[in-house]
Amino acid sequence: MEENYQQDFIFGVDLDGVCADFYDGIRPLAAEWLGVDLETLTKEVSYGLPEWGIDKTPGGYLDFHKFAVTQRDLFKELKPINGCPQTLRRLSKAGIRIRIITHRLYIRYFHKQATSQTIDWLDKHGIPYWDLCFMQHKTHVGANIYIEDSEKHILEYQEAGSEVIIFTNSTNKDLIGLRAESWSDVETLVLEKYNAWSNSLKISK
């Protein structure tokens, strides 16, 4: 029997900066790439990491990112953000469909490493998911509610009328919207939306 996906409550989950501690993980690699002391690289960064000066090096951020993924297994070695795996396991057990939506395939010819490292990382940390979507235009992927840290994608979700939780970090601190400071906050917000959705289904029957 074909599964009725339309009866699922779907939580669209970004990876870098939301599940995986991207900025903390990439910082020592940036110090290595630049040949500088780690403490000279601020933790208060904005999108593209201009504070670290990578954009001014030959090849810019793209060459650095290629090095991090292909030579240092970046996506496999990142640490999960505190509470993320445990929260997603609880949400999944509660009946919520976890849909991973990430834009990790923006460097040509290195898709195999990015996808395999991503799958290995999710499995290693016991993160449940039914769907794994590598998408540049994240609004093309449906969900009842999303979580995101990138200013660009947050604004795209908001402009599309989608409900998105802003997972707070230094790259999005000035944005207005529904916010979570931790995965404990995420769990509370998502369960509230899920319970309201479940109740609306019961009323409609």
JSON list of C-alpha atoms in Angstrom, two decimals:
[
{"chain": "A", "resi": 1, "resn": "MET", "atom": "CA", "xyz": [0.00, 0.00, 0.00]},
{"chain": "A", "resi": 2, "resn": "GLU", "atom": "CA", "xyz": [1.36, 3.42, -0.91]},
{"chain": "A", "resi": 3, "resn": "GLU", "atom": "CA", "xyz": [2.11, 5.65, 2.06]},
{"chain": "A", "resi": 4, "resn": "ASN", "atom": "CA", "xyz": [-0.03, 8.77, 2.30]},
{"chain": "A", "resi": 5, "resn": "TYR", "atom": "CA", "xyz": [2.62, 11.45, 2.69]},
{"chain": "A", "resi": 6, "resn": "GLN", "atom": "CA", "xyz": [0.04, 14.24, 2.72]},
{"chain": "A", "resi": 7, "resn": "GLN", "atom": "CA", "xyz": [-1.04, 13.09, 6.18]},
{"chain": "A", "resi": 8, "resn": "ASP", "atom": "CA", "xyz": [2.47, 13.73, 7.53]},
{"chain": "A", "resi": 9, "resn": "PHE", "atom": "CA", "xyz": [3.51, 16.83, 9.42]},
{"chain": "A", "resi": 10, "resn": "ILE", "atom": "CA", "xyz": [6.84, 17.72, 7.80]},
{"chain": "A", "resi": 11, "resn": "PHE", "atom": "CA", "xyz": [9.67, 19.56, 9.53]},
{"chain": "A", "resi": 12, "resn": "GLY", "atom": "CA", "xyz": [12.14, 20.98, 7.00]},
{"chain": "A", "resi": 13, "resn": "VAL", "atom": "CA", "xyz": [15.58, 21.06, 8.63]},
{"chain": "A", "resi": 14, "resn": "ASP", "atom": "CA", "xyz": [18.71, 22.86, 7.46]},
{"chain": "A", "resi": 15, "resn": "LEU", "atom": "CA", "xyz": [22.06, 21.32, 8.34]},
{"chain": "A", "resi": 16, "resn": "ASP", "atom": "CA", "xyz": [24.95, 23.81, 8.50]},
{"chain": "A", "resi": 17, "resn": "GLY", "atom": "CA", "xyz": [24.58, 26.25, 11.36]},
{"chain": "A", "resi": 18, "resn": "VAL", "atom": "CA", "xyz": [21.43, 24.49, 12.59]},
{"chain": "A", "resi": 19, "resn": "CYS", "atom": "CA", "xyz": [22.26, 20.81, 13.10]},
{"chain": "A", "resi": 20, "resn": "ALA", "atom": "CA", "xyz": [25.99, 20.89, 12.42]},
{"chain": "A", "resi": 21, "resn": "ASP", "atom": "CA", "xyz": [28.20, 23.42, 14.18]},
{"chain": "A", "resi": 22, "resn": "PHE", "atom": "CA", "xyz": [29.49, 24.76, 10.88]},
{"chain": "A", "resi": 23, "resn": "TYR", "atom": "CA", "xyz": [31.21, 27.96, 11.98]},
{"chain": "A", "resi": 24, "resn": "ASP", "atom": "CA", "xyz": [33.00, 26.42, 14.94]},
{"chain": "A", "resi": 25, "resn": "GLY", "atom": "CA", "xyz": [34.06, 23.48, 12.77]},
{"chain": "A", "resi": 26, "resn": "ILE", "atom": "CA", "xyz": [35.33, 25.52, 9.85]},
{"chain": "A", "resi": 27, "resn": "ARG", "atom": "CA", "xyz": [37.21, 28.07, 11.97]},
{"chain": "A", "resi": 28, "resn": "PRO", "atom": "CA", "xyz": [40.34, 25.94, 12.63]},
{"chain": "A", "resi": 29, "resn": "LEU", "atom": "CA", "xyz": [40.41, 24.96, 8.95]},
{"chain": "A", "resi": 30, "resn": "ALA", "atom": "CA", "xyz": [40.31, 28.63, 8.00]},
{"chain": "A", "resi": 31, "resn": "ALA", "atom": "CA", "xyz": [43.23, 29.31, 10.35]},
{"chain": "A", "resi": 32, "resn": "GLU", "atom": "CA", "xyz": [45.15, 26.49, 8.65]},
{"chain": "A", "resi": 33, "resn": "TRP", "atom": "CA", "xyz": [44.25, 27.76, 5.19]},
{"chain": "A", "resi": 34, "resn": "LEU", "atom": "CA", "xyz": [45.26, 31.32, 6.00]},
{"chain": "A", "resi": 35, "resn": "GLY", "atom": "CA", "xyz": [48.31, 30.39, 8.08]},
{"chain": "A", "resi": 36, "resn": "VAL", "atom": "CA", "xyz": [47.18, 32.43, 11.08]},
{"chain": "A", "resi": 37, "resn": "ASP", "atom": "CA", "xyz": [46.60, 31.77, 14.76]},
{"chain": "A", "resi": 38, "resn": "LEU", "atom": "CA", "xyz": [43.11, 30.48, 15.52]},
{"chain": "A", "resi": 39, "resn": "GLU", "atom": "CA", "xyz": [42.47, 33.19, 18.10]},
{"chain": "A", "resi": 40, "resn": "THR", "atom": "CA", "xyz": [42.84, 35.89, 15.46]},
{"chain": "A", "resi": 41, "resn": "LEU", "atom": "CA", "xyz": [39.64, 34.69, 13.77]},
{"chain": "A", "resi": 42, "resn": "THR", "atom": "CA", "xyz": [36.55, 36.14, 15.40]},
{"chain": "A", "resi": 43, "resn": "LYS", "atom": "CA", "xyz": [33.59, 33.92, 16.21]},
{"chain": "A", "resi": 44, "resn": "GLU", "atom": "CA", "xyz": [31.21, 36.79, 15.37]},
{"chain": "A", "resi": 45, "resn": "VAL", "atom": "CA", "xyz": [30.96, 36.24, 11.63]},
{"chain": "A", "resi": 46, "resn": "SER", "atom": "CA", "xyz": [28.55, 37.15, 8.86]},
{"chain": "A", "resi": 47, "resn": "TYR", "atom": "CA", "xyz": [27.60, 35.19, 5.74]},
{"chain": "A", "resi": 48, "resn": "GLY", "atom": "CA", "xyz": [30.61, 34.44, 3.53]},
{"chain": "A", "resi": 49, "resn": "LEU", "atom": "CA", "xyz": [33.06, 34.96, 6.42]},
{"chain": "A", "resi": 50, "resn": "PRO", "atom": "CA", "xyz": [34.46, 38.34, 5.23]},
{"chain": "A", "resi": 51, "resn": "GLU", "atom": "CA", "xyz": [35.71, 38.98, 8.80]},
{"chain": "A", "resi": 52, "resn": "TRP", "atom": "CA", "xyz": [38.33, 36.28, 8.28]},
{"chain": "A", "resi": 53, "resn": "GLY", "atom": "CA", "xyz": [39.61, 37.67, 4.98]},
{"chain": "A", "resi": 54, "resn": "ILE", "atom": "CA", "xyz": [39.14, 34.43, 3.02]},
{"chain": "A", "resi": 55, "resn": "ASP", "atom": "CA", "xyz": [37.43, 36.33, 0.22]},
{"chain": "A", "resi": 56, "resn": "LYS", "atom": "CA", "xyz": [40.69, 38.21, -0.36]},
{"chain": "A", "resi": 57, "resn": "THR", "atom": "CA", "xyz": [42.80, 35.07, -0.90]},
{"chain": "A", "resi": 58, "resn": "PRO", "atom": "CA", "xyz": [43.44, 33.53, -4.34]},
{"chain": "A", "resi": 59, "resn": "GLY", "atom": "CA", "xyz": [40.36, 31.50, -5.28]},
{"chain": "A", "resi": 60, "resn": "GLY", "atom": "CA", "xyz": [38.40, 33.10, -2.47]},
{"chain": "A", "resi": 61, "resn": "TYR", "atom": "CA", "xyz": [35.88, 31.19, -0.41]},
{"chain": "A", "resi": 62, "resn": "LEU", "atom": "CA", "xyz": [35.16, 28.56, -3.06]},
{"chain": "A", "resi": 63, "resn": "ASP", "atom": "CA", "xyz": [38.75, 27.27, -3.11]},
{"chain": "A", "resi": 64, "resn": "PHE", "atom": "CA", "xyz": [38.82, 27.23, 0.68]},
{"chain": "A", "resi": 65, "resn": "HIS", "atom": "CA", "xyz": [35.51, 25.37, 0.86]},
{"chain": "A", "resi": 66, "resn": "LYS", "atom": "CA", "xyz": [36.74, 22.81, -1.68]},
{"chain": "A", "resi": 67, "resn": "PHE", "atom": "CA", "xyz": [39.83, 22.23, 0.47]},
{"chain": "A", "resi": 68, "resn": "ALA", "atom": "CA", "xyz": [37.72, 21.87, 3.63]},
{"chain": "A", "resi": 69, "resn": "VAL", "atom": "CA", "xyz": [35.38, 19.30, 2.07]},
{"chain": "A", "resi": 70, "resn": "THR", "atom": "CA", "xyz": [37.79, 17.26, -0.06]},
{"chain": "A", "resi": 71, "resn": "GLN", "atom": "CA", "xyz": [40.97, 17.43, 2.06]},
{"chain": "A", "resi": 72, "resn": "ARG", "atom": "CA", "xyz": [39.60, 17.68, 5.59]},
{"chain": "A", "resi": 73, "resn": "ASP", "atom": "CA", "xyz": [36.24, 15.86, 5.30]},
{"chain": "A", "resi": 74, "resn": "LEU", "atom": "CA", "xyz": [34.43, 18.92, 6.64]},
{"chain": "A", "resi": 75, "resn": "PHE", "atom": "CA", "xyz": [30.88, 17.59, 6.40]},
{"chain": "A", "resi": 76, "resn": "LYS", "atom": "CA", "xyz": [31.86, 14.32, 8.05]},
{"chain": "A", "resi": 77, "resn": "GLU", "atom": "CA", "xyz": [33.82, 15.85, 10.93]},
{"chain": "A", "resi": 78, "resn": "LEU", "atom": "CA", "xyz": [31.54, 18.68, 12.08]},
{"chain": "A", "resi": 79, "resn": "LYS", "atom": "CA", "xyz": [30.18, 18.37, 15.60]},
{"chain": "A", "resi": 80, "resn": "PRO", "atom": "CA", "xyz": [26.41, 18.43, 16.09]},
{"chain": "A", "resi": 81, "resn": "ILE", "atom": "CA", "xyz": [24.97, 21.49, 17.79]},
{"chain": "A", "resi": 82, "resn": "ASN", "atom": "CA", "xyz": [24.11, 20.72, 21.39]},
{"chain": "A", "resi": 83, "resn": "GLY", "atom": "CA", "xyz": [20.78, 18.91, 21.72]},
{"chain": "A", "resi": 84, "resn": "CYS", "atom": "CA", "xyz": [20.11, 18.56, 18.00]},
{"chain": "A", "resi": 85, "resn": "PRO", "atom": "CA", "xyz": [20.28, 14.75, 17.51]},
{"chain": "A", "resi": 86, "resn": "GLN", "atom": "CA", "xyz": [18.32, 14.05, 20.68]},
{"chain": "A", "resi": 87, "resn": "THR", "atom": "CA", "xyz": [15.61, 16.57, 19.83]},
{"chain": "A", "resi": 88, "resn": "LEU", "atom": "CA", "xyz": [15.18, 15.29, 16.28]},
{"chain": "A", "resi": 89, "resn": "ARG", "atom": "CA", "xyz": [14.89, 11.73, 17.59]},
{"chain": "A", "resi": 90, "resn": "ARG", "atom": "CA", "xyz": [12.15, 12.79, 20.00]},
{"chain": "A", "resi": 91, "resn": "LEU", "atom": "CA", "xyz": [10.30, 14.74, 17.31]},
{"chain": "A", "resi": 92, "resn": "SER", "atom": "CA", "xyz": [10.51, 11.78, 14.96]},
{"chain": "A", "resi": 93, "resn": "LYS", "atom": "CA", "xyz": [9.15, 9.43, 17.63]},
{"chain": "A", "resi": 94, "resn": "ALA", "atom": "CA", "xyz": [6.29, 11.89, 18.19]},
{"chain": "A", "resi": 95, "resn": "GLY", "atom": "CA", "xyz": [5.23, 11.34, 14.57]},
{"chain": "A", "resi": 96, "resn": "ILE", "atom": "CA", "xyz": [6.90, 14.28, 12.82]},
{"chain": "A", "resi": 97, "resn": "ARG", "atom": "CA", "xyz": [8.49, 13.62, 9.43]},
{"chain": "A", "resi": 98, "resn": "ILE", "atom": "CA", "xyz": [12.05, 15.01, 9.34]},
{"chain": "A", "resi": 99, "resn": "ARG", "atom": "CA", "xyz": [13.02, 16.37, 5.93]},
{"chain": "A", "resi": 100, "resn": "ILE", "atom": "CA", "xyz": [16.65, 17.50, 5.65]},
{"chain": "A", "resi": 101, "resn": "ILE", "atom": "CA", "xyz": [17.04, 20.40, 3.21]},
{"chain": "A", "resi": 102, "resn": "THR", "atom": "CA", "xyz": [20.58, 21.59, 2.56]},
{"chain": "A", "resi": 103, "resn": "HIS", "atom": "CA", "xyz": [22.46, 23.54, -0.10]},
{"chain": "A", "resi": 104, "resn": "ARG", "atom": "CA", "xyz": [25.78, 21.70, -0.01]},
{"chain": "A", "resi": 105, "resn": "LEU", "atom": "CA", "xyz": [26.19, 21.04, -3.74]},
{"chain": "A", "resi": 106, "resn": "TYR", "atom": "CA", "xyz": [27.36, 24.46, -4.85]},
{"chain": "A", "resi": 107, "resn": "ILE", "atom": "CA", "xyz": [30.87, 23.41, -5.93]},
{"chain": "A", "resi": 108, "resn": "ARG", "atom": "CA", "xyz": [31.06, 21.61, -9.26]},
{"chain": "A", "resi": 109, "resn": "TYR", "atom": "CA", "xyz": [32.46, 18.10, -9.56]},
{"chain": "A", "resi": 110, "resn": "PHE", "atom": "CA", "xyz": [32.65, 17.41, -5.82]},
{"chain": "A", "resi": 111, "resn": "HIS", "atom": "CA", "xyz": [29.10, 16.24, -5.22]},
{"chain": "A", "resi": 112, "resn": "LYS", "atom": "CA", "xyz": [30.06, 12.67, -4.33]},
{"chain": "A", "resi": 113, "resn": "GLN", "atom": "CA", "xyz": [32.17, 13.78, -1.37]},
{"chain": "A", "resi": 114, "resn": "ALA", "atom": "CA", "xyz": [29.53, 16.21, -0.14]},
{"chain": "A", "resi": 115, "resn": "THR", "atom": "CA", "xyz": [26.66, 13.74, -0.31]},
{"chain": "A", "resi": 116, "resn": "SER", "atom": "CA", "xyz": [28.53, 10.76, 1.12]},
{"chain": "A", "resi": 117, "resn": "GLN", "atom": "CA", "xyz": [29.98, 12.82, 3.99]},
{"chain": "A", "resi": 118, "resn": "THR", "atom": "CA", "xyz": [26.51, 14.18, 4.75]},
{"chain": "A", "resi": 119, "resn": "ILE", "atom": "CA", "xyz": [24.92, 10.72, 4.91]},
{"chain": "A", "resi": 120, "resn": "ASP", "atom": "CA", "xyz": [27.79, 9.38, 7.03]},
{"chain": "A", "resi": 121, "resn": "TRP", "atom": "CA", "xyz": [27.42, 12.31, 9.43]},
{"chain": "A", "resi": 122, "resn": "LEU", "atom": "CA", "xyz": [23.66, 11.89, 9.82]},
{"chain": "A", "resi": 123, "resn": "ASP", "atom": "CA", "xyz": [24.05, 8.16, 10.47]},
{"chain": "A", "resi": 124, "resn": "LYS", "atom": "CA", "xyz": [26.99, 8.62, 12.83]},
{"chain": "A", "resi": 125, "resn": "HIS", "atom": "CA", "xyz": [24.99, 10.94, 15.08]},
{"chain": "A", "resi": 126, "resn": "GLY", "atom": "CA", "xyz": [21.76, 8.97, 14.90]},
{"chain": "A", "resi": 127, "resn": "ILE", "atom": "CA", "xyz": [19.75, 11.73, 13.26]},
{"chain": "A", "resi": 128, "resn": "PRO", "atom": "CA", "xyz": [16.46, 10.38, 11.86]},
{"chain": "A", "resi": 129, "resn": "TYR", "atom": "CA", "xyz": [15.19, 11.59, 8.50]},
{"chain": "A", "resi": 130, "resn": "TRP", "atom": "CA", "xyz": [12.88, 10.36, 5.77]},
{"chain": "A", "resi": 131, "resn": "ASP", "atom": "CA", "xyz": [14.00, 12.75, 3.05]},
{"chain": "A", "resi": 132, "resn": "LEU", "atom": "CA", "xyz": [17.38, 14.24, 2.18]},
{"chain": "A", "resi": 133, "resn": "CYS", "atom": "CA", "xyz": [17.13, 17.14, -0.26]},
{"chain": "A", "resi": 134, "resn": "PHE", "atom": "CA", "xyz": [20.16, 18.94, -1.70]},
{"chain": "A", "resi": 135, "resn": "MET", "atom": "CA", "xyz": [18.55, 22.14, -2.94]},
{"chain": "A", "resi": 136, "resn": "GLN", "atom": "CA", "xyz": [19.68, 25.64, -3.83]},
{"chain": "A", "resi": 137, "resn": "HIS", "atom": "CA", "xyz": [16.12, 26.97, -3.91]},
{"chain": "A", "resi": 138, "resn": "LYS", "atom": "CA", "xyz": [14.83, 25.60, -0.63]},
{"chain": "A", "resi": 139, "resn": "THR", "atom": "CA", "xyz": [11.33, 27.02, -1.04]},
{"chain": "A", "resi": 140, "resn": "HIS", "atom": "CA", "xyz": [10.80, 24.41, -3.78]},
{"chain": "A", "resi": 141, "resn": "VAL", "atom": "CA", "xyz": [10.74, 21.73, -1.07]},
{"chain": "A", "resi": 142, "resn": "GLY", "atom": "CA", "xyz": [7.50, 21.48, 0.89]},
{"chain": "A", "resi": 143, "resn": "ALA", "atom": "CA", "xyz": [7.20, 21.37, 4.68]},
{"chain": "A", "resi": 144, "resn": "ASN", "atom": "CA", "xyz": [4.78, 22.51, 7.36]},
{"chain": "A", "resi": 145, "resn": "ILE", "atom": "CA", "xyz": [7.52, 24.42, 9.13]},
{"chain": "A", "resi": 146, "resn": "TYR", "atom": "CA", "xyz": [11.21, 24.98, 8.44]},
{"chain": "A", "resi": 147, "resn": "ILE", "atom": "CA", "xyz": [14.30, 25.84, 10.46]},
{"chain": "A", "resi": 148, "resn": "GLU", "atom": "CA", "xyz": [17.14, 27.84, 8.93]},
{"chain": "A", "resi": 149, "resn": "ASP", "atom": "CA", "xyz": [20.05, 30.07, 9.91]},
{"chain": "A", "resi": 150, "resn": "SER", "atom": "CA", "xyz": [21.04, 31.60, 6.55]},
{"chain": "A", "resi": 151, "resn": "GLU", "atom": "CA", "xyz": [19.68, 35.12, 6.09]},
{"chain": "A", "resi": 152, "resn": "LYS", "atom": "CA", "xyz": [19.19, 34.52, 2.37]},
{"chain": "A", "resi": 153, "resn": "HIS", "atom": "CA", "xyz": [17.09, 31.40, 2.81]},
{"chain": "A", "resi": 154, "resn": "ILE", "atom": "CA", "xyz": [15.16, 32.78, 5.80]},
{"chain": "A", "resi": 155, "resn": "LEU", "atom": "CA", "xyz": [14.08, 35.77, 3.73]},
{"chain": "A", "resi": 156, "resn": "GLU", "atom": "CA", "xyz": [13.14, 33.49, 0.83]},
{"chain": "A", "resi": 157, "resn": "TYR", "atom": "CA", "xyz": [10.93, 31.39, 3.11]},
{"chain": "A", "resi": 158, "resn": "GLN", "atom": "CA", "xyz": [9.32, 34.48, 4.59]},
{"chain": "A", "resi": 159, "resn": "GLU", "atom": "CA", "xyz": [8.69, 36.02, 1.18]},
{"chain": "A", "resi": 160, "resn": "ALA", "atom": "CA", "xyz": [7.08, 32.75, 0.06]},
{"chain": "A", "resi": 161, "resn": "GLY", "atom": "CA", "xyz": [4.76, 32.86, 3.06]},
{"chain": "A", "resi": 162, "resn": "SER", "atom": "CA", "xyz": [6.31, 29.78, 4.65]},
{"chain": "A", "resi": 163, "resn": "GLU", "atom": "CA", "xyz": [6.67, 29.43, 8.41]},
{"chain": "A", "resi": 164, "resn": "VAL", "atom": "CA", "xyz": [10.34, 29.36, 9.34]},
{"chain": "A", "resi": 165, "resn": "ILE", "atom": "CA", "xyz": [12.16, 29.22, 12.66]},
{"chain": "A", "resi": 166, "resn": "ILE", "atom": "CA", "xyz": [15.28, 31.39, 12.72]},
{"chain": "A", "resi": 167, "resn": "PHE", "atom": "CA", "xyz": [18.03, 29.46, 14.50]},
{"chain": "A", "resi": 168, "resn": "THR", "atom": "CA", "xyz": [20.00, 32.29, 16.08]},
{"chain": "A", "resi": 169, "resn": "ASN", "atom": "CA", "xyz": [23.65, 32.92, 15.35]},
{"chain": "A", "resi": 170, "resn": "SER", "atom": "CA", "xyz": [25.77, 35.95, 14.48]},
{"chain": "A", "resi": 171, "resn": "THR", "atom": "CA", "xyz": [24.82, 35.79, 10.77]},
{"chain": "A", "resi": 172, "resn": "ASN", "atom": "CA", "xyz": [21.10, 36.42, 11.33]},
{"chain": "A", "resi": 173, "resn": "LYS", "atom": "CA", "xyz": [20.82, 38.38, 14.59]},
{"chain": "A", "resi": 174, "resn": "ASP", "atom": "CA", "xyz": [19.12, 41.36, 12.93]},
{"chain": "A", "resi": 175, "resn": "LEU", "atom": "CA", "xyz": [16.32, 39.42, 11.23]},
{"chain": "A", "resi": 176, "resn": "ILE", "atom": "CA", "xyz": [12.76, 39.61, 12.49]},
{"chain": "A", "resi": 177, "resn": "GLY", "atom": "CA", "xyz": [10.71, 36.45, 12.88]},
{"chain": "A", "resi": 178, "resn": "LEU", "atom": "CA", "xyz": [10.05, 33.31, 14.89]},
{"chain": "A", "resi": 179, "resn": "ARG", "atom": "CA", "xyz": [13.29, 32.49, 16.75]},
{"chain": "A", "resi": 180, "resn": "ALA", "atom": "CA", "xyz": [14.97, 29.66, 18.58]},
{"chain": "A", "resi": 181, "resn": "GLU", "atom": "CA", "xyz": [18.08, 30.19, 20.67]},
{"chain": "A", "resi": 182, "resn": "SER", "atom": "CA", "xyz": [18.57, 26.47, 21.32]},
{"chain": "A", "resi": 183, "resn": "TRP", "atom": "CA", "xyz": [17.24, 23.06, 20.30]},
{"chain": "A", "resi": 184, "resn": "SER", "atom": "CA", "xyz": [15.12, 23.08, 23.44]},
{"chain": "A", "resi": 185, "resn": "ASP", "atom": "CA", "xyz": [13.37, 26.13, 21.98]},
{"chain": "A", "resi": 186, "resn": "VAL", "atom": "CA", "xyz": [13.06, 24.33, 18.63]},
{"chain": "A", "resi": 187, "resn": "GLU", "atom": "CA", "xyz": [11.39, 21.34, 20.23]},
{"chain": "A", "resi": 188, "resn": "THR", "atom": "CA", "xyz": [8.83, 23.53, 22.00]},
{"chain": "A", "resi": 189, "resn": "LEU", "atom": "CA", "xyz": [7.98, 25.50, 18.85]},
{"chain": "A", "resi": 190, "resn": "VAL", "atom": "CA", "xyz": [7.70, 22.49, 16.55]},
{"chain": "A", "resi": 191, "resn": "LEU", "atom": "CA", "xyz": [5.57, 20.49, 18.99]},
{"chain": "A", "resi": 192, "resn": "GLU", "atom": "CA", "xyz": [3.23, 23.45, 19.37]},
{"chain": "A", "resi": 193, "resn": "LYS", "atom": "CA", "xyz": [2.78, 23.62, 15.60]},
{"chain": "A", "resi": 194, "resn": "TYR", "atom": "CA", "xyz": [2.44, 19.85, 15.33]},
{"chain": "A", "resi": 195, "resn": "ASN", "atom": "CA", "xyz": [-0.19, 19.65, 18.06]},
{"chain": "A", "resi": 196, "resn": "ALA", "atom": "CA", "xyz": [-2.20, 22.47, 16.46]},
{"chain": "A", "resi": 197, "resn": "TRP", "atom": "CA", "xyz": [-1.98, 20.69, 13.10]},
{"chain": "A", "resi": 198, "resn": "SER", "atom": "CA", "xyz": [-3.05, 17.37, 14.63]},
{"chain": "A", "resi": 199, "resn": "ASN", "atom": "CA", "xyz": [-6.02, 19.00, 16.36]},
{"chain": "A", "resi": 200, "resn": "SER", "atom": "CA", "xyz": [-7.11, 20.66, 13.13]},
{"chain": "A", "resi": 201, "resn": "LEU", "atom": "CA", "xyz": [-7.12, 17.26, 11.40]},
{"chain": "A", "resi": 202, "resn": "LYS", "atom": "CA", "xyz": [-9.31, 15.79, 14.14]},
{"chain": "A", "resi": 203, "resn": "ILE", "atom": "CA", "xyz": [-11.80, 18.65, 13.84]},
{"chain": "A", "resi": 204, "resn": "SER", "atom": "CA", "xyz": [-12.00, 18.32, 10.05]},
{"chain": "A", "resi": 205, "resn": "LYS", "atom": "CA", "xyz": [-12.85, 14.60, 10.23]}
]
